[in-house]
Structure formats: C-alpha cells, structure tokens
Amino acid sequence: MSSIAVASRYGLSLSFGLTGGAVFYLLGLPLPWMLGAMLLTLICSVSGLPLASPKSARPAMSAIIGVVLGTYFQPELFAHAGEWLFSISALFVFIALAGGIGVTYFHFVGRMDWKTAYFAGMPGGLIEMVLAADANGADSRKVALVHSTRIFLTVMMLPPLVTWMEGAAGPASARPMMPVTVESVVLVLLLAAGGALLGRLLHLPARYLMGPMLLCATLNLSGVLHDLAPPTLLVWGAQIVIGTVIGCRFIGVDWRHVIGVVVLTAGSILAFLCLAFAVAILLQSVMGIPLAQGVLAFAPGGVAEMSLVAIALHVDAAFVALHHVIRISVVMAVAPLVFRFLKRGT
C-alpha cells in the first residue's frame, strides 16, 4: 500500500474521530472528544471501512496529556501525603485481588487456557500485557482484544457514573477555556519533548506520559512554572487522537466476535469496578477521600484514559494518575515473575 493511501486512511480515521467527538460535545456528554472518537471509530472499524490507526501519533499526544497532568501537582498536595500512602497501600491489595479474580474469570468463564487467561486477567497496561503474553506463549491477539475492550468499556462507563456521583456531591469548578497562543503551544511542546526524553533515559513505565508529567510536576512544585495551563484546543486534539487509536484497535475484527468479547470482558469489568467501589468506600470512611476520586484511581483503565476522565470530571487528576502509574508499574514488574513461578510449579 502506498504512503499516500496509508495517509488517506489515517486522515479518514481522524476525521471520524473528530466527528464523533463533535457530536458528543454538542450533546453535552462527559469527556466528549475522547468518548465520541472512540465510539464512532469503533463502529467504523468493525463495519469494514478503510481505516488505519494513527498510533504513531499517540506518544506525542500522551506527552501533551502528561504535561497537563503535571500542572495538577501543586505544593498543597504535600498536605495530603498521609492519605496517599494509605491509598497506595490499599492499591497493592487491590492488584492482588483483581489479578486473582481476572485470571480465574477468564479461565473458567471465558474458557481460555491458563496462559492466555493469566495475561488477559491481569490489571496491567495493554501494551505491557500483550508483549508479556507473546513472550510467554499465550494468545497475544486475544489478550490484546480483551484489554482493548476493557479500556474501551471502562472509559465509556465511568464518566456518566462519576457524573452522577458528583452531581449528588457537587463537582469542583472546571478550568476555564485556555486560548491558543504561540508562547503556550511552544512551552507545552518543549515540556512534552523534554519529558519524553527524560522518561526514556529513566526507563519509566508509560514513559511518554510519565516523563512529561514528572518534569512538569517537578517544575511546578519547585515554583519554576507558575499557573501553566495548556491550550484547551491542544488538549482536545490529544483526546481525539487517543480515542481514535482505541477505536481503531478493532480494525479487521468481525463485529460478532467483538460482541462476544465485549460481553465476556464486561463481566470482568463489573467485578473490577465492584472491587474499586469497595476500596473507594474504605478510603472515604477512613481518610475522607471523595468516592469518585477513589473509584477513578482504582478503576481498570489506562493511565492516560483515566487521567483524562479525572481532568474532564474535575476530580483530583494528580491522585488518579499516580495510582494508575503505580498499578501498571507493579503489574508490569511482578506479573511475569509470578507467571514463571507458577509455571515452574505445574
């Protein structure tokens, strides 16, 4: 296929993403630019339209989101360090329970072999679990489809759920629309590029998101940056690209197969969300952490996706992002080791 044909498919995918985001925005739905892009590109993907995933653009968009997240790390956060230590401790228990539930579910209910069920059921990152599955002889394509569906359904389900919870408690005020200026765009791009390089040098997990977040948070906490607010249109563009990439993961998959995987994965997500709600209720009763904040921090989504949900719904994005980075880092480091241990024991 020629480069022109591939570029036209990229353009078609992004145009559907933009259209879906605009429709959701006009309807007043939560997180419209990512959710609308996800849903419409998913429909177009399983309908056989000639799309191509613009996944090569995702690292840059993740870096922009990382800069946005870094702006939420303010000096006053240190006043809540005790709360974070307690919730991070609860996170380790959550990972163990969620992993056990997920693996058991996909083996006995999903009738997957143990290897595939193990990597499909672990609450880790999509790319990390697919690579680990491929390296250990599991069905990596099935693992990829399950984790793609998990992220898709989690991101689709949580915004209306959290909106309902916040509606009862009164949501925090949103950041105002920030205009696009040459200075703000250049600063964001420099921070994104520098952070991505930092993430690569430090071998950070989700380095394109984590590196810029770490760099921007450090500059913010040290007082070097003051009131940095990335242009709203730039953030919306990042959401459209990320949503389009998620929707395009279903290119070439028969819609009947998608329905089967969606139904199967939905069962595991309900179990994960029940566990996340239980932990969130514990954190609320012990530490006074808002229920919506706890749910988003423990929900089984990706770092970028859950962070965007937190930003869109005015929940503490720094708290949410930190917990998801730790979760994915722990699962990425521990899951392959546990798998090899269990494999030797059989």
mmCIF file of C-alpha atoms in Angstrom:
data_model
loop_
_atom_site.group_PDB
_atom_site.id
_atom_site.type_symbol
_atom_site.label_atom_id
_atom_site.label_comp_id
_atom_site.label_asym_id
_atom_site.label_seq_id
_atom_site.Cartn_x
_atom_site.Cartn_y
_atom_site.Cartn_z
ATOM 1 C CA MET A 1 0.000 0.000 0.000
ATOM 2 C CA SER A 2 1.415 3.403 -0.978
ATOM 3 C CA SER A 3 2.232 6.043 1.595
ATOM 4 C CA ILE A 4 -0.487 8.261 0.104
ATOM 5 C CA ALA A 5 -3.092 5.527 0.603
ATOM 6 C CA VAL A 6 -1.956 4.969 4.199
ATOM 7 C CA ALA A 7 -2.044 8.713 4.897
ATOM 8 C CA SER A 8 -5.562 8.923 3.485
ATOM 9 C CA ARG A 9 -6.653 6.117 5.839
ATOM 10 C CA TYR A 10 -5.096 7.948 8.768
ATOM 11 C CA GLY A 11 -6.949 11.076 7.723
ATOM 12 C CA LEU A 12 -10.231 9.195 7.402
ATOM 13 C CA SER A 13 -9.801 7.661 10.872
ATOM 14 C CA LEU A 14 -9.071 11.032 12.460
ATOM 15 C CA SER A 15 -11.968 12.656 10.619
ATOM 16 C CA PHE A 16 -14.328 10.074 12.101
ATOM 17 C CA GLY A 17 -12.735 10.679 15.493
ATOM 18 C CA LEU A 18 -13.272 14.418 15.160
ATOM 19 C CA THR A 19 -16.867 13.908 14.012
ATOM 20 C CA GLY A 20 -17.667 11.569 16.892
ATOM 21 C CA GLY A 21 -16.105 13.972 19.386
ATOM 22 C CA ALA A 22 -18.047 16.919 17.958
ATOM 23 C CA VAL A 23 -21.339 15.026 18.165
ATOM 24 C CA PHE A 24 -20.713 14.075 21.797
ATOM 25 C CA TYR A 25 -19.670 17.666 22.548
ATOM 26 C CA LEU A 26 -22.863 19.085 21.047
ATOM 27 C CA LEU A 27 -24.908 16.563 23.029
ATOM 28 C CA GLY A 28 -23.244 17.754 26.228
ATOM 29 C CA LEU A 29 -21.882 14.304 27.130
ATOM 30 C CA PRO A 30 -18.924 13.917 29.520
ATOM 31 C CA LEU A 31 -15.411 13.614 28.054
ATOM 32 C CA PRO A 32 -16.853 14.083 24.555
ATOM 33 C CA TRP A 33 -13.713 14.354 22.442
ATOM 34 C CA MET A 34 -12.279 11.024 23.553
ATOM 35 C CA LEU A 35 -15.504 9.041 24.054
ATOM 36 C CA GLY A 36 -17.086 10.245 20.814
ATOM 37 C CA ALA A 37 -13.925 9.486 18.856
ATOM 38 C CA MET A 38 -13.702 6.028 20.452
ATOM 39 C CA LEU A 39 -17.284 5.045 19.730
ATOM 40 C CA LEU A 40 -17.549 6.251 16.138
ATOM 41 C CA THR A 41 -14.184 4.819 15.074
ATOM 42 C CA LEU A 42 -15.078 1.510 16.733
ATOM 43 C CA ILE A 43 -18.304 1.361 14.708
ATOM 44 C CA CYS A 44 -16.451 2.257 11.513
ATOM 45 C CA SER A 45 -13.681 -0.243 12.278
ATOM 46 C CA VAL A 46 -15.964 -3.257 12.624
ATOM 47 C CA SER A 47 -18.005 -2.062 9.633
ATOM 48 C CA GLY A 48 -15.048 -2.686 7.351
ATOM 49 C CA LEU A 49 -14.314 0.910 6.361
ATOM 50 C CA PRO A 50 -10.745 1.524 5.113
ATOM 51 C CA LEU A 51 -9.272 2.936 8.309
ATOM 52 C CA ALA A 52 -5.749 2.871 9.729
ATOM 53 C CA SER A 53 -4.810 3.529 13.333
ATOM 54 C CA PRO A 54 -2.824 6.754 13.835
ATOM 55 C CA LYS A 55 -0.974 5.016 16.675
ATOM 56 C CA SER A 56 2.327 6.652 15.726
ATOM 57 C CA ALA A 57 0.814 9.959 16.901
ATOM 58 C CA ARG A 58 -0.248 8.588 20.283
ATOM 59 C CA PRO A 59 3.154 9.050 22.032
ATOM 60 C CA ALA A 60 3.120 12.762 21.220
ATOM 61 C CA MET A 61 -0.476 13.118 22.396
ATOM 62 C CA SER A 62 0.304 11.159 25.577
ATOM 63 C CA ALA A 63 3.199 13.543 26.222
ATOM 64 C CA ILE A 64 0.841 16.524 25.970
ATOM 65 C CA ILE A 65 -1.531 14.844 28.430
ATOM 66 C CA GLY A 66 1.484 14.230 30.698
ATOM 67 C CA VAL A 67 2.207 17.971 30.718
ATOM 68 C CA VAL A 68 -1.433 18.650 31.586
ATOM 69 C CA LEU A 69 -1.286 16.172 34.474
ATOM 70 C CA GLY A 70 1.907 17.733 35.764
ATOM 71 C CA THR A 71 0.115 21.047 36.217
ATOM 72 C CA TYR A 72 -2.137 19.409 38.790
ATOM 73 C CA PHE A 73 0.780 18.733 41.133
ATOM 74 C CA GLN A 74 0.655 21.761 43.417
ATOM 75 C CA PRO A 75 2.619 22.350 46.674
ATOM 76 C CA GLU A 76 -0.522 21.936 48.755
ATOM 77 C CA LEU A 77 -0.626 18.265 47.723
ATOM 78 C CA PHE A 78 2.024 17.506 50.349
ATOM 79 C CA ALA A 79 -0.591 18.191 52.997
ATOM 80 C CA HIS A 80 -2.347 15.005 51.844
ATOM 81 C CA ALA A 81 0.747 12.756 51.745
ATOM 82 C CA GLY A 82 -0.620 10.566 54.550
ATOM 83 C CA GLU A 83 -3.806 9.872 52.595
ATOM 84 C CA TRP A 84 -1.814 8.882 49.536
ATOM 85 C CA LEU A 85 0.376 6.453 51.490
ATOM 86 C CA PHE A 86 -2.688 4.711 52.880
ATOM 87 C CA SER A 87 -4.410 4.505 49.498
ATOM 88 C CA ILE A 88 -1.244 3.255 47.785
ATOM 89 C CA SER A 89 -1.015 0.504 50.394
ATOM 90 C CA ALA A 90 -4.612 -0.418 49.585
ATOM 91 C CA LEU A 91 -3.627 -0.424 45.900
ATOM 92 C CA PHE A 92 -1.279 -3.380 46.404
ATOM 93 C CA VAL A 93 -4.111 -5.390 47.936
ATOM 94 C CA PHE A 94 -6.389 -4.347 45.071
ATOM 95 C CA ILE A 95 -3.862 -5.541 42.461
ATOM 96 C CA ALA A 96 -3.583 -8.964 44.066
ATOM 97 C CA LEU A 97 -7.351 -9.415 44.383
ATOM 98 C CA ALA A 98 -8.126 -8.033 40.910
ATOM 99 C CA GLY A 99 -5.475 -10.240 39.324
ATOM 100 C CA GLY A 100 -6.802 -13.359 41.036
ATOM 101 C CA ILE A 101 -10.388 -12.557 40.074
ATOM 102 C CA GLY A 102 -9.494 -11.694 36.478
ATOM 103 C CA VAL A 103 -7.375 -14.778 35.786
ATOM 104 C CA THR A 104 -9.936 -17.116 37.354
ATOM 105 C CA TYR A 105 -12.776 -15.462 35.442
ATOM 106 C CA PHE A 106 -11.175 -15.688 32.012
ATOM 107 C CA HIS A 107 -10.114 -19.293 32.543
ATOM 108 C CA PHE A 108 -13.352 -20.740 33.913
ATOM 109 C CA VAL A 109 -15.940 -18.393 32.405
ATOM 110 C CA GLY A 110 -14.086 -17.358 29.251
ATOM 111 C CA ARG A 111 -12.705 -20.890 28.761
ATOM 112 C CA MET A 112 -9.247 -19.587 27.912
ATOM 113 C CA ASP A 113 -6.121 -21.631 28.516
ATOM 114 C CA TRP A 114 -4.259 -20.700 31.689
ATOM 115 C CA LYS A 115 -1.517 -18.747 29.893
ATOM 116 C CA THR A 116 -3.927 -16.572 27.944
ATOM 117 C CA ALA A 117 -6.276 -16.173 30.911
ATOM 118 C CA TYR A 118 -3.371 -15.057 33.088
ATOM 119 C CA PHE A 119 -2.316 -12.148 30.891
ATOM 120 C CA ALA A 120 -5.900 -11.282 29.922
ATOM 121 C CA GLY A 121 -6.956 -11.095 33.570
ATOM 122 C CA MET A 122 -4.061 -9.065 34.951
ATOM 123 C CA PRO A 123 -4.952 -5.388 35.635
ATOM 124 C CA GLY A 124 -1.923 -4.071 33.751
ATOM 125 C CA GLY A 125 -1.333 -1.896 30.715
ATOM 126 C CA LEU A 126 -2.449 -3.085 27.298
ATOM 127 C CA ILE A 127 0.936 -2.952 25.572
ATOM 128 C CA GLU A 128 2.790 -4.466 28.518
ATOM 129 C CA MET A 129 0.388 -7.394 28.870
ATOM 130 C CA VAL A 130 0.341 -8.102 25.120
ATOM 131 C CA LEU A 131 4.142 -8.177 24.960
ATOM 132 C CA ALA A 132 4.336 -10.409 28.037
ATOM 133 C CA ALA A 133 1.693 -12.747 26.597
ATOM 134 C CA ASP A 134 3.582 -13.017 23.315
ATOM 135 C CA ALA A 135 6.867 -13.722 25.104
ATOM 136 C CA ASN A 136 5.326 -16.494 27.220
ATOM 137 C CA GLY A 137 3.401 -18.402 24.549
ATOM 138 C CA ALA A 138 -0.090 -17.050 25.268
ATOM 139 C CA ASP A 139 -2.590 -15.927 22.620
ATOM 140 C CA SER A 140 -1.429 -12.293 22.368
ATOM 141 C CA ARG A 141 -4.163 -11.337 19.876
ATOM 142 C CA LYS A 142 -6.880 -12.474 22.269
ATOM 143 C CA VAL A 143 -5.131 -10.720 25.170
ATOM 144 C CA ALA A 144 -4.933 -7.510 23.104
ATOM 145 C CA LEU A 145 -8.632 -7.658 22.263
ATOM 146 C CA VAL A 146 -9.624 -8.244 25.886
ATOM 147 C CA HIS A 147 -7.514 -5.351 27.203
ATOM 148 C CA SER A 148 -8.640 -3.037 24.390
ATOM 149 C CA THR A 149 -12.243 -3.860 25.260
ATOM 150 C CA ARG A 150 -11.521 -3.391 28.975
ATOM 151 C CA ILE A 151 -10.161 0.105 28.399
ATOM 152 C CA PHE A 152 -12.965 0.968 25.969
ATOM 153 C CA LEU A 153 -15.780 -0.162 28.273
ATOM 154 C CA THR A 154 -14.211 1.334 31.402
ATOM 155 C CA VAL A 155 -13.799 4.739 29.763
ATOM 156 C CA MET A 156 -17.341 4.593 28.352
ATOM 157 C CA MET A 157 -18.953 3.539 31.638
ATOM 158 C CA LEU A 158 -17.172 5.711 34.184
ATOM 159 C CA PRO A 159 -17.893 9.301 33.037
ATOM 160 C CA PRO A 160 -21.694 9.036 33.366
ATOM 161 C CA LEU A 161 -21.283 7.083 36.604
ATOM 162 C CA VAL A 162 -18.898 9.623 38.126
ATOM 163 C CA THR A 163 -21.020 12.492 36.808
ATOM 164 C CA TRP A 164 -23.977 11.043 38.678
ATOM 165 C CA MET A 165 -21.911 10.701 41.881
ATOM 166 C CA GLU A 166 -20.501 14.229 41.545
ATOM 167 C CA GLY A 167 -23.971 15.558 40.812
ATOM 168 C CA ALA A 168 -25.017 14.421 44.244
ATOM 169 C CA ALA A 169 -21.954 15.920 45.926
ATOM 170 C CA GLY A 170 -21.391 18.998 43.756
ATOM 171 C CA PRO A 171 -18.498 18.878 41.301
ATOM 172 C CA ALA A 172 -15.482 21.101 41.601
ATOM 173 C CA SER A 173 -15.205 24.071 39.327
ATOM 174 C CA ALA A 174 -13.711 23.377 35.917
ATOM 175 C CA ARG A 175 -10.679 25.086 34.471
ATOM 176 C CA PRO A 176 -11.654 27.877 32.099
ATOM 177 C CA MET A 177 -11.106 27.606 28.356
ATOM 178 C CA MET A 178 -7.472 28.490 27.674
ATOM 179 C CA PRO A 179 -6.708 30.288 24.395
ATOM 180 C CA VAL A 180 -4.143 29.082 21.874
ATOM 181 C CA THR A 181 -1.089 31.335 21.893
ATOM 182 C CA VAL A 182 2.309 30.814 20.295
ATOM 183 C CA GLU A 183 4.021 31.013 23.688
ATOM 184 C CA SER A 184 1.748 28.455 25.382
ATOM 185 C CA VAL A 185 1.969 25.972 22.490
ATOM 186 C CA VAL A 186 5.773 26.233 22.302
ATOM 187 C CA LEU A 187 6.104 25.806 26.077
ATOM 188 C CA VAL A 188 3.842 22.744 26.127
ATOM 189 C CA LEU A 189 5.692 21.155 23.201
ATOM 190 C CA LEU A 190 9.088 21.805 24.810
ATOM 191 C CA LEU A 191 7.925 20.278 28.100
ATOM 192 C CA ALA A 192 6.420 17.312 26.251
ATOM 193 C CA ALA A 193 9.607 16.657 24.263
ATOM 194 C CA GLY A 194 11.894 17.140 27.253
ATOM 195 C CA GLY A 195 9.701 14.962 29.433
ATOM 196 C CA ALA A 196 9.560 12.192 26.833
ATOM 197 C CA LEU A 197 13.371 12.200 26.686
ATOM 198 C CA LEU A 198 13.520 12.109 30.490
ATOM 199 C CA GLY A 199 11.106 9.170 30.561
ATOM 200 C CA ARG A 200 13.261 7.294 28.074
ATOM 201 C CA LEU A 201 16.501 7.983 29.988
ATOM 202 C CA LEU A 202 14.938 6.861 33.283
ATOM 203 C CA HIS A 203 13.213 3.839 31.668
ATOM 204 C CA LEU A 204 9.898 4.923 33.159
ATOM 205 C CA PRO A 205 6.717 2.922 32.526
ATOM 206 C CA ALA A 206 4.385 4.716 30.094
ATOM 207 C CA ARG A 207 7.381 6.986 29.541
ATOM 208 C CA TYR A 208 5.726 9.307 27.028
ATOM 209 C CA LEU A 209 3.112 10.219 29.627
ATOM 210 C CA MET A 210 5.081 9.693 32.833
ATOM 211 C CA GLY A 211 8.200 11.617 31.751
ATOM 212 C CA PRO A 212 6.408 14.881 30.881
ATOM 213 C CA MET A 213 4.202 14.527 33.957
ATOM 214 C CA LEU A 214 7.273 14.094 36.196
ATOM 215 C CA LEU A 215 9.131 17.004 34.578
ATOM 216 C CA CYS A 216 6.164 19.376 34.707
ATOM 217 C CA ALA A 217 5.247 18.345 38.259
ATOM 218 C CA THR A 218 8.821 18.945 39.444
ATOM 219 C CA LEU A 219 8.942 22.396 37.836
ATOM 220 C CA ASN A 220 5.508 23.181 39.231
ATOM 221 C CA LEU A 221 6.325 22.083 42.787
ATOM 222 C CA SER A 222 9.648 23.931 42.746
ATOM 223 C CA GLY A 223 7.970 27.168 41.678
ATOM 224 C CA VAL A 224 9.750 27.408 38.304
ATOM 225 C CA LEU A 225 6.415 27.215 36.474
ATOM 226 C CA HIS A 226 3.550 29.412 37.567
ATOM 227 C CA ASP A 227 -0.049 28.727 36.567
ATOM 228 C CA LEU A 228 0.788 26.861 33.366
ATOM 229 C CA ALA A 229 -2.472 25.968 31.616
ATOM 230 C CA PRO A 230 -2.117 24.203 28.243
ATOM 231 C CA PRO A 231 -4.406 25.490 25.456
ATOM 232 C CA THR A 232 -7.771 23.781 25.591
ATOM 233 C CA LEU A 233 -7.845 23.038 21.850
ATOM 234 C CA LEU A 234 -4.483 21.271 22.138
ATOM 235 C CA VAL A 235 -5.825 19.058 24.928
ATOM 236 C CA TRP A 236 -8.969 18.315 22.937
ATOM 237 C CA GLY A 237 -6.835 17.316 19.959
ATOM 238 C CA ALA A 238 -4.867 14.895 22.122
ATOM 239 C CA GLN A 239 -8.113 13.354 23.336
ATOM 240 C CA ILE A 240 -9.372 12.893 19.759
ATOM 241 C CA VAL A 241 -6.187 11.094 18.726
ATOM 242 C CA ILE A 242 -6.166 8.834 21.790
ATOM 243 C CA GLY A 243 -9.859 7.996 21.345
ATOM 244 C CA THR A 244 -9.338 7.279 17.648
ATOM 245 C CA VAL A 245 -6.416 4.952 18.368
ATOM 246 C CA ILE A 246 -8.513 2.983 20.873
ATOM 247 C CA GLY A 247 -11.418 2.671 18.442
ATOM 248 C CA CYS A 248 -9.108 1.607 15.607
ATOM 249 C CA ARG A 249 -7.780 -1.309 17.658
ATOM 250 C CA PHE A 250 -10.846 -3.189 16.417
ATOM 251 C CA ILE A 251 -9.948 -2.856 12.722
ATOM 252 C CA GLY A 252 -10.376 -6.202 10.973
ATOM 253 C CA VAL A 253 -12.316 -7.785 13.842
ATOM 254 C CA ASP A 254 -15.687 -9.274 12.954
ATOM 255 C CA TRP A 255 -18.484 -7.451 14.775
ATOM 256 C CA ARG A 256 -19.944 -10.745 16.043
ATOM 257 C CA HIS A 257 -16.604 -11.574 17.638
ATOM 258 C CA VAL A 258 -16.474 -8.068 19.115
ATOM 259 C CA ILE A 259 -19.879 -8.574 20.725
ATOM 260 C CA GLY A 260 -18.727 -11.860 22.267
ATOM 261 C CA VAL A 261 -15.549 -10.301 23.676
ATOM 262 C CA VAL A 262 -17.465 -7.255 24.917
ATOM 263 C CA VAL A 263 -19.950 -9.421 26.794
ATOM 264 C CA LEU A 264 -17.169 -11.555 28.272
ATOM 265 C CA THR A 265 -14.985 -8.612 29.238
ATOM 266 C CA ALA A 266 -17.937 -6.690 30.693
ATOM 267 C CA GLY A 267 -18.289 -9.395 33.346
ATOM 268 C CA SER A 268 -14.680 -8.924 34.468
ATOM 269 C CA ILE A 269 -15.075 -5.134 34.455
ATOM 270 C CA LEU A 270 -18.122 -5.344 36.713
ATOM 271 C CA ALA A 271 -16.083 -7.432 39.149
ATOM 272 C CA PHE A 272 -13.170 -4.958 38.992
ATOM 273 C CA LEU A 273 -15.482 -1.973 39.467
ATOM 274 C CA CYS A 274 -17.200 -3.591 42.451
ATOM 275 C CA LEU A 275 -13.758 -4.100 43.976
ATOM 276 C CA ALA A 276 -12.798 -0.495 43.122
ATOM 277 C CA PHE A 277 -16.002 0.781 44.770
ATOM 278 C CA ALA A 278 -15.285 -1.290 47.874
ATOM 279 C CA VAL A 279 -11.794 0.198 48.189
ATOM 280 C CA ALA A 280 -13.124 3.701 47.440
ATOM 281 C CA ILE A 281 -15.734 3.357 50.187
ATOM 282 C CA LEU A 282 -12.975 2.256 52.584
ATOM 283 C CA LEU A 283 -10.819 5.251 51.660
ATOM 284 C CA GLN A 284 -13.790 7.585 52.074
ATOM 285 C CA SER A 285 -14.643 6.243 55.512
ATOM 286 C CA VAL A 286 -11.052 6.128 56.798
ATOM 287 C CA MET A 287 -9.384 9.094 55.079
ATOM 288 C CA GLY A 288 -12.295 11.174 53.798
ATOM 289 C CA ILE A 289 -11.222 10.796 50.169
ATOM 290 C CA PRO A 290 -14.172 11.562 47.842
ATOM 291 C CA LEU A 291 -15.845 8.446 46.471
ATOM 292 C CA ALA A 292 -15.494 9.489 42.809
ATOM 293 C CA GLN A 293 -11.790 10.144 43.301
ATOM 294 C CA GLY A 294 -11.225 6.716 44.814
ATOM 295 C CA VAL A 295 -13.198 4.940 42.098
ATOM 296 C CA LEU A 296 -11.275 6.628 39.293
ATOM 297 C CA ALA A 297 -7.946 5.876 40.977
ATOM 298 C CA PHE A 298 -8.733 2.143 41.197
ATOM 299 C CA ALA A 299 -10.801 1.661 38.023
ATOM 300 C CA PRO A 300 -9.306 -0.810 35.484
ATOM 301 C CA GLY A 301 -8.444 1.692 32.754
ATOM 302 C CA GLY A 302 -5.226 3.019 31.249
ATOM 303 C CA VAL A 303 -3.155 5.827 32.751
ATOM 304 C CA ALA A 304 -3.881 8.352 30.003
ATOM 305 C CA GLU A 305 -7.547 7.421 29.711
ATOM 306 C CA MET A 306 -8.338 7.522 33.439
ATOM 307 C CA SER A 307 -6.335 10.715 33.863
ATOM 308 C CA LEU A 308 -8.347 12.356 31.092
ATOM 309 C CA VAL A 309 -11.573 11.225 32.734
ATOM 310 C CA ALA A 310 -10.377 12.767 36.017
ATOM 311 C CA ILE A 311 -9.477 16.042 34.294
ATOM 312 C CA ALA A 312 -12.775 16.208 32.420
ATOM 313 C CA LEU A 313 -14.818 15.478 35.538
ATOM 314 C CA HIS A 314 -12.805 17.794 37.821
ATOM 315 C CA VAL A 315 -11.554 15.016 40.094
ATOM 316 C CA ASP A 316 -8.020 15.207 41.588
ATOM 317 C CA ALA A 317 -6.069 14.219 38.455
ATOM 318 C CA ALA A 318 -2.703 14.008 40.239
ATOM 319 C CA PHE A 319 -4.077 11.475 42.723
ATOM 320 C CA VAL A 320 -5.691 9.403 39.951
ATOM 321 C CA ALA A 321 -2.648 9.468 37.649
ATOM 322 C CA LEU A 322 -0.199 8.496 40.393
ATOM 323 C CA HIS A 323 -2.247 5.447 41.399
ATOM 324 C CA HIS A 324 -2.569 4.200 37.830
ATOM 325 C CA VAL A 325 1.144 4.650 37.161
ATOM 326 C CA ILE A 326 1.941 2.633 40.297
ATOM 327 C CA ARG A 327 -0.617 -0.061 39.398
ATOM 328 C CA ILE A 328 0.719 -0.577 35.901
ATOM 329 C CA SER A 329 4.342 -0.448 37.098
ATOM 330 C CA VAL A 330 3.721 -3.076 39.774
ATOM 331 C CA VAL A 331 1.810 -5.381 37.422
ATOM 332 C CA MET A 332 4.434 -4.953 34.687
ATOM 333 C CA ALA A 333 7.243 -5.863 37.106
ATOM 334 C CA VAL A 334 5.550 -8.593 39.140
ATOM 335 C CA ALA A 335 3.153 -10.380 36.733
ATOM 336 C CA PRO A 336 5.867 -12.026 34.559
ATOM 337 C CA LEU A 337 7.766 -13.136 37.677
ATOM 338 C CA VAL A 338 4.647 -14.692 39.229
ATOM 339 C CA PHE A 339 3.846 -16.373 35.899
ATOM 340 C CA ARG A 340 7.285 -18.002 35.734
ATOM 341 C CA PHE A 341 6.952 -19.118 39.362
ATOM 342 C CA LEU A 342 3.551 -20.670 38.733
ATOM 343 C CA LYS A 343 4.815 -22.271 35.526
ATOM 344 C CA ARG A 344 7.638 -23.985 37.381
ATOM 345 C CA GLY A 345 5.185 -25.263 39.955
ATOM 346 C CA THR A 346 2.998 -27.037 37.353
#
